[in-house]
Coordinates of C-alpha atoms in Angstrom, one line a residue:
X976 CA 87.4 141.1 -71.3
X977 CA 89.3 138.6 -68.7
X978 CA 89.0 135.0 -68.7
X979 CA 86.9 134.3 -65.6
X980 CA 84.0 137.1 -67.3
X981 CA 84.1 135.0 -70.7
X982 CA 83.8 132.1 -68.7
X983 CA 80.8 133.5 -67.0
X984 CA 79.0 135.2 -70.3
X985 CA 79.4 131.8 -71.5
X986 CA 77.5 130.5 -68.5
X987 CA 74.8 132.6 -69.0
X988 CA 74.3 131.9 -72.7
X989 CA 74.1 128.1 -72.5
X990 CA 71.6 128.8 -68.8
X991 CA 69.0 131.3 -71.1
X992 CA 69.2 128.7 -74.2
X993 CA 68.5 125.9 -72.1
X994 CA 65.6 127.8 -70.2
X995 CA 63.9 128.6 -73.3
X996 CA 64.1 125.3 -74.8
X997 CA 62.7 123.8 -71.4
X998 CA 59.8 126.9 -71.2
X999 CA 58.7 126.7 -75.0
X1000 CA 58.2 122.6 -74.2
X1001 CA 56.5 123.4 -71.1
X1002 CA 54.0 125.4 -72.8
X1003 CA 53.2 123.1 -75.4
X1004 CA 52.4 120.1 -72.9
X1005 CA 50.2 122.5 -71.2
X1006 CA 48.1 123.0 -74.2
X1007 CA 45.5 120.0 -73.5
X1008 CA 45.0 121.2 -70.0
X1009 CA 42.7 124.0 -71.3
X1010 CA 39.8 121.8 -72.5
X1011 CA 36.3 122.5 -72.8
X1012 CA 33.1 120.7 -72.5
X1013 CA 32.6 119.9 -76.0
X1014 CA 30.1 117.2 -78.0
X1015 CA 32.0 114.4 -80.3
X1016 CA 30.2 112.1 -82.4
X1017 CA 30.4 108.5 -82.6
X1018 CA 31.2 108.0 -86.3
X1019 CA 29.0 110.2 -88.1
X1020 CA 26.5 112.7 -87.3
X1021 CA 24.4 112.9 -90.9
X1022 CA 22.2 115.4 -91.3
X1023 CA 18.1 114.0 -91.5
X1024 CA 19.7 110.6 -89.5
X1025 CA 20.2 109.5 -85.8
X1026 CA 23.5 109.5 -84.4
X1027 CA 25.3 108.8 -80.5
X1028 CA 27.5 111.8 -79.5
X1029 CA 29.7 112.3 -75.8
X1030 CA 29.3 115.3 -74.1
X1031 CA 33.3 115.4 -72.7
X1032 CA 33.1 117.3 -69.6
X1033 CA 36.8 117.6 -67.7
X1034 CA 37.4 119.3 -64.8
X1035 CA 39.4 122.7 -65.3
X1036 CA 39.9 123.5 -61.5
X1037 CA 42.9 122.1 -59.0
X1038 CA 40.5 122.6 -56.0
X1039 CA 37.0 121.4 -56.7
X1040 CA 35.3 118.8 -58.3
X1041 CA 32.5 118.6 -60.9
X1042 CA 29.4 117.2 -59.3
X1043 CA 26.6 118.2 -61.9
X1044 CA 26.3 118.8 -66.0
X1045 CA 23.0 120.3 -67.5
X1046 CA 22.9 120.4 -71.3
X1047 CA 20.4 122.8 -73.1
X1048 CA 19.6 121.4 -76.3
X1049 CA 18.7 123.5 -78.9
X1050 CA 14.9 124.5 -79.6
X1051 CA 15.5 126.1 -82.7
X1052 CA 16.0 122.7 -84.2
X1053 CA 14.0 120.0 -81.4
X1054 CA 15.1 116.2 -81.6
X1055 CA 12.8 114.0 -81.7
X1056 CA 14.1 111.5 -79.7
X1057 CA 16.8 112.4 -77.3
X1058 CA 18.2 108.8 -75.2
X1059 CA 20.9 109.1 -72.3
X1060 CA 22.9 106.2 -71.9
X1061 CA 23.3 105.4 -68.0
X1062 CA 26.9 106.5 -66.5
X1063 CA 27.6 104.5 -63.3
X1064 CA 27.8 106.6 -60.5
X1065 CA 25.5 109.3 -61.9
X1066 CA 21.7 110.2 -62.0
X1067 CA 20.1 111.5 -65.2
X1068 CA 17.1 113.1 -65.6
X1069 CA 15.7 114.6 -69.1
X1070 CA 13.5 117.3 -69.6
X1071 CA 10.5 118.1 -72.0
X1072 CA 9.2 121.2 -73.9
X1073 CA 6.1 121.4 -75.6
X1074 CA 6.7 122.3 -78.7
X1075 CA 5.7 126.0 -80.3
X1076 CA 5.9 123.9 -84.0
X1077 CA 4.9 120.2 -83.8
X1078 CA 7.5 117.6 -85.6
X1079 CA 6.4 115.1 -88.1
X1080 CA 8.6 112.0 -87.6
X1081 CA 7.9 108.7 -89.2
X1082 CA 4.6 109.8 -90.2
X1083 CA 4.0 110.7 -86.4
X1084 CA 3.0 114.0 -84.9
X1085 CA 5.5 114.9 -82.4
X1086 CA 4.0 118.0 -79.6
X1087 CA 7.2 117.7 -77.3
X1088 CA 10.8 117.6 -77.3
X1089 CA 13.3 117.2 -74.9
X1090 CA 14.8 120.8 -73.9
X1091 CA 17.3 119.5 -71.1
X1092 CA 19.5 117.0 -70.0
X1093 CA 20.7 117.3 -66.2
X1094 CA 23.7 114.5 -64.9
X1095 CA 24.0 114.9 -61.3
X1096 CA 26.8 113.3 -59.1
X1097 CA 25.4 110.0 -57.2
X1098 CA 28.0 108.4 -55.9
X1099 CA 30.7 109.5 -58.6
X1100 CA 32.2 113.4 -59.9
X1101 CA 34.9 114.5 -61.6
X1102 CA 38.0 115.3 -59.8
X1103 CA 41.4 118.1 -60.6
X1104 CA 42.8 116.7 -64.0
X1105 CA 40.0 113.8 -65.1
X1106 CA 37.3 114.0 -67.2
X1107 CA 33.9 112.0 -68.1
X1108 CA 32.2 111.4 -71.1
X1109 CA 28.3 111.0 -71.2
X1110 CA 26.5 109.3 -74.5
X1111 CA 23.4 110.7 -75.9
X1112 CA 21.4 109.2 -78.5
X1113 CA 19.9 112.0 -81.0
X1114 CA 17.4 112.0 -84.3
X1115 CA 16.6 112.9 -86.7
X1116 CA 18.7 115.2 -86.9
X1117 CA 17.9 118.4 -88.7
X1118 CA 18.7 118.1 -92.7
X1119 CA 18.5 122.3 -92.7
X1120 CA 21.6 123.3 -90.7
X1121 CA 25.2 121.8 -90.3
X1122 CA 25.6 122.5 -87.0
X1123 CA 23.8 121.5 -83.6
X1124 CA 24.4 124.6 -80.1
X1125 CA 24.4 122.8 -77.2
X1126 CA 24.6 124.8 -74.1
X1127 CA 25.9 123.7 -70.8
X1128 CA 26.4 124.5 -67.0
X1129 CA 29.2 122.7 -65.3
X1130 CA 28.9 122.4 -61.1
X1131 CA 32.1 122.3 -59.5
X1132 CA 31.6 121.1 -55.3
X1133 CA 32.4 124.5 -54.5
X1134 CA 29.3 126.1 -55.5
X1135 CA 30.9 127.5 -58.7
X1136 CA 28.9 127.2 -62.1
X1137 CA 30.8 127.5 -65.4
X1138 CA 28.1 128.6 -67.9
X1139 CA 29.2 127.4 -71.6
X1140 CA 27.0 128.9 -73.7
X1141 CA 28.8 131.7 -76.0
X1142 CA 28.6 131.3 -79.6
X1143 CA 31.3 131.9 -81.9
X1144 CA 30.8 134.2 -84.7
X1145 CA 32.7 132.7 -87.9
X1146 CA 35.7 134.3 -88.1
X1147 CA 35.9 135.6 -84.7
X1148 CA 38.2 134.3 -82.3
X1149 CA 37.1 131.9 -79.4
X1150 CA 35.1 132.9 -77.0
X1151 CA 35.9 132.2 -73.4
X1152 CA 33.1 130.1 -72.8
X1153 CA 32.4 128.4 -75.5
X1154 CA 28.8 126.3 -76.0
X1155 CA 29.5 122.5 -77.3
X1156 CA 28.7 122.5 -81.0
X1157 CA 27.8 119.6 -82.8
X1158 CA 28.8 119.6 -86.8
X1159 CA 26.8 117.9 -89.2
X1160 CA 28.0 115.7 -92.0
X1161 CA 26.0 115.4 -95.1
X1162 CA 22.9 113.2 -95.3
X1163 CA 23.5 109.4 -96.0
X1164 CA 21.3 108.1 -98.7
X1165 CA 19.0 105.9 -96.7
X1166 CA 18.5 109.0 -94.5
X1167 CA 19.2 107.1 -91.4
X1168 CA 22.8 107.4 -90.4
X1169 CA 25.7 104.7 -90.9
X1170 CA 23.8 101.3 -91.2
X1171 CA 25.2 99.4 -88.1
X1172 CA 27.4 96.1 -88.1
X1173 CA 25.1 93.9 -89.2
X1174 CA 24.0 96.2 -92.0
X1175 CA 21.0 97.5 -90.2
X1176 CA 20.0 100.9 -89.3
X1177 CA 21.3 100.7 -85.8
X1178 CA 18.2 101.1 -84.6
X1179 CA 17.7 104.6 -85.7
X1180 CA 19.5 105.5 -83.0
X1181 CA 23.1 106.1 -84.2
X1182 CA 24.4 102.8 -82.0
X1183 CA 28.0 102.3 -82.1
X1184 CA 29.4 99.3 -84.2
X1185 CA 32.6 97.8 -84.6
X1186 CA 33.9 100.1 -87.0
X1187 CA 32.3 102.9 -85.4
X1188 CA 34.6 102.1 -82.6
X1189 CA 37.8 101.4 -83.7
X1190 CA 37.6 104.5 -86.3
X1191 CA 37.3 106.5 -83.3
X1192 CA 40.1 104.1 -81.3
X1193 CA 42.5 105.0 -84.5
X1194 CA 41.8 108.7 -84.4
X1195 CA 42.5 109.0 -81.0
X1196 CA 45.6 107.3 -81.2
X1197 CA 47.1 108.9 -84.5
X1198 CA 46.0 112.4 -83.0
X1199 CA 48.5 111.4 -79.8
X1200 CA 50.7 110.3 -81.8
X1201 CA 50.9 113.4 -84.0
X1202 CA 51.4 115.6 -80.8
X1203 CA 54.1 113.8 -79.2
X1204 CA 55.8 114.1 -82.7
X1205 CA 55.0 117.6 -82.8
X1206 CA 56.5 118.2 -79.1
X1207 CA 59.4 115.9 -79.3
X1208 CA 60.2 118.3 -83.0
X1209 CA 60.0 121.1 -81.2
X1210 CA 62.2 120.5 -78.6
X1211 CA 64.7 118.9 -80.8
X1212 CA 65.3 122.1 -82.8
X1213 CA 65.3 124.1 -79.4
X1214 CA 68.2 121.6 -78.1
X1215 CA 69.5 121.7 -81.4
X1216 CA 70.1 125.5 -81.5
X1217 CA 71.3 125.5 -77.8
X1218 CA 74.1 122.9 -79.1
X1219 CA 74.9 125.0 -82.2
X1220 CA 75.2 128.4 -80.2
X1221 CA 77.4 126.8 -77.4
X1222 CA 79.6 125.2 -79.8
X1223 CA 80.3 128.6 -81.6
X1224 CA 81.0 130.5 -78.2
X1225 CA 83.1 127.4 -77.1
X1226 CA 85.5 127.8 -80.7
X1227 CA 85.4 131.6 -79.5
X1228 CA 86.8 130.9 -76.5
X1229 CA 89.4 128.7 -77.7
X1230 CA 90.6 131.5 -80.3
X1231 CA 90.3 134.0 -77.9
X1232 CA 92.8 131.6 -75.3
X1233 CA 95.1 130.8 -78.4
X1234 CA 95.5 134.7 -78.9
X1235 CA 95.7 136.1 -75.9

């Protein structure tokens, strides 16, 4: 093989290990863009207490904007009491079911639930590569399952509805849609969730406290954290190997010139 060939197999080695390195950290930053709408709890979410949850809605499309979020809560296990917290910039409005079994809560017959929650766009939406988060207060929460279905329909501006509401089967993959699922903890002692800041109940409600809070502002920020660890691994080794491969095909070359 001649010189100017070696010099352009060379070429093409250190181009593909470069490319590689640069595709595999592409794909890995692109991971987050593939979100769903999902439901996260603020602190816990004990089963037979109250707790608040977000529903985190972010906008999957380049081209349109989500103007409208309806959450079907589930009426195989009806809550009680079911509070939106107001979002600037959009309109609530919750629906009630009666119910087929009434609900004893705090000694009180309860004959209707609420079945839906509809946000609609007033003034606000969600644009390409943003997302919103909207609180819900919820009790008591049932104390004979450990997990909660909420379906939801996402509105883009376009006219298009995303309908998540597929239910993963344990063990099964992902489905494409996938309905928000709420996971229950175990049941606190008191039966009423985390006691709030000042020791109380929080107002049976689940409020947020303090150390609700900045639990959650920790997590967040050691979950970054661990990703930008994991990328910047990732692309060290990648860089690493690049390094290691064009240093072997450079002492090639240098034999191959001393002998020739």
């Amino acid at each position: 093989m001649g010189g100017a060939a070696r010099r352009r197999s060379f070429r093409t080695v250190r181009v593909t290990a470069l490319a590689a390195g640069v595709g595999a950290a592409s794909l890995l930053l692109a991971g987050p863009a593939f979100a769903h709408v999902g439901v996260e709890p603020r602190g816990d979410a004990a089963r037979g207490g109250y707790a608040t949850v977000d529903v985190k809605v972010p906008n999957e499309r380049d081209n349109a904007s989500t103007v409208k979020l309806e959450i079907v809560l589930p009426t195989e296990h009806p809550l009680a009491s079911v509070q939106p917290q107001p979002v600037p910039g959009w309109k609530v409005e919750v629906t009630k079911s009666k119910l087929a079994k009434p609900l004893t809560v705090h000694g009180k017959q309860i004959t209707e639930a609420v079945s839906k929650v509809t946000w609609t766009a007033d003034g606000s939406k969600i644009g390409p590569g943003q997302f919103q988060q909207f609180p819900l207060s919820l009790g008591r929460l049932p104390e004979n399952t450990d997990q909660l279905v909420f379906k939801a329909l996402q509105t883009y501006d376009n006219k298009e509805v995303v309908r998540w509401i597929e239910v993963a089967e344990k063990g099964g993959p992902e489905p494409e849609a996938p309905a928000p699922v709420l996971t229950l903890s175990a049941p606190e002692s008191d039966g009423h969730g985390a006691p709030a800041a000042d020791g109380s109940a929080g107002d049976h409600h689940g409020g947020t406290d303090g150390k609700s809070a900045s639990a959650s502002a920790d997590g967040g920020e050691d979950g970054s954290t661990d990703t930008v660890a994991r990328v910047l691994g990732v692309v060290g080794i990648l860089v690493g190997a690049a390094g290691v491969a064009f240093g072997v095909l450079a002492g090639r070359r240098r034999d191959s010139g001393v002998t020739s």
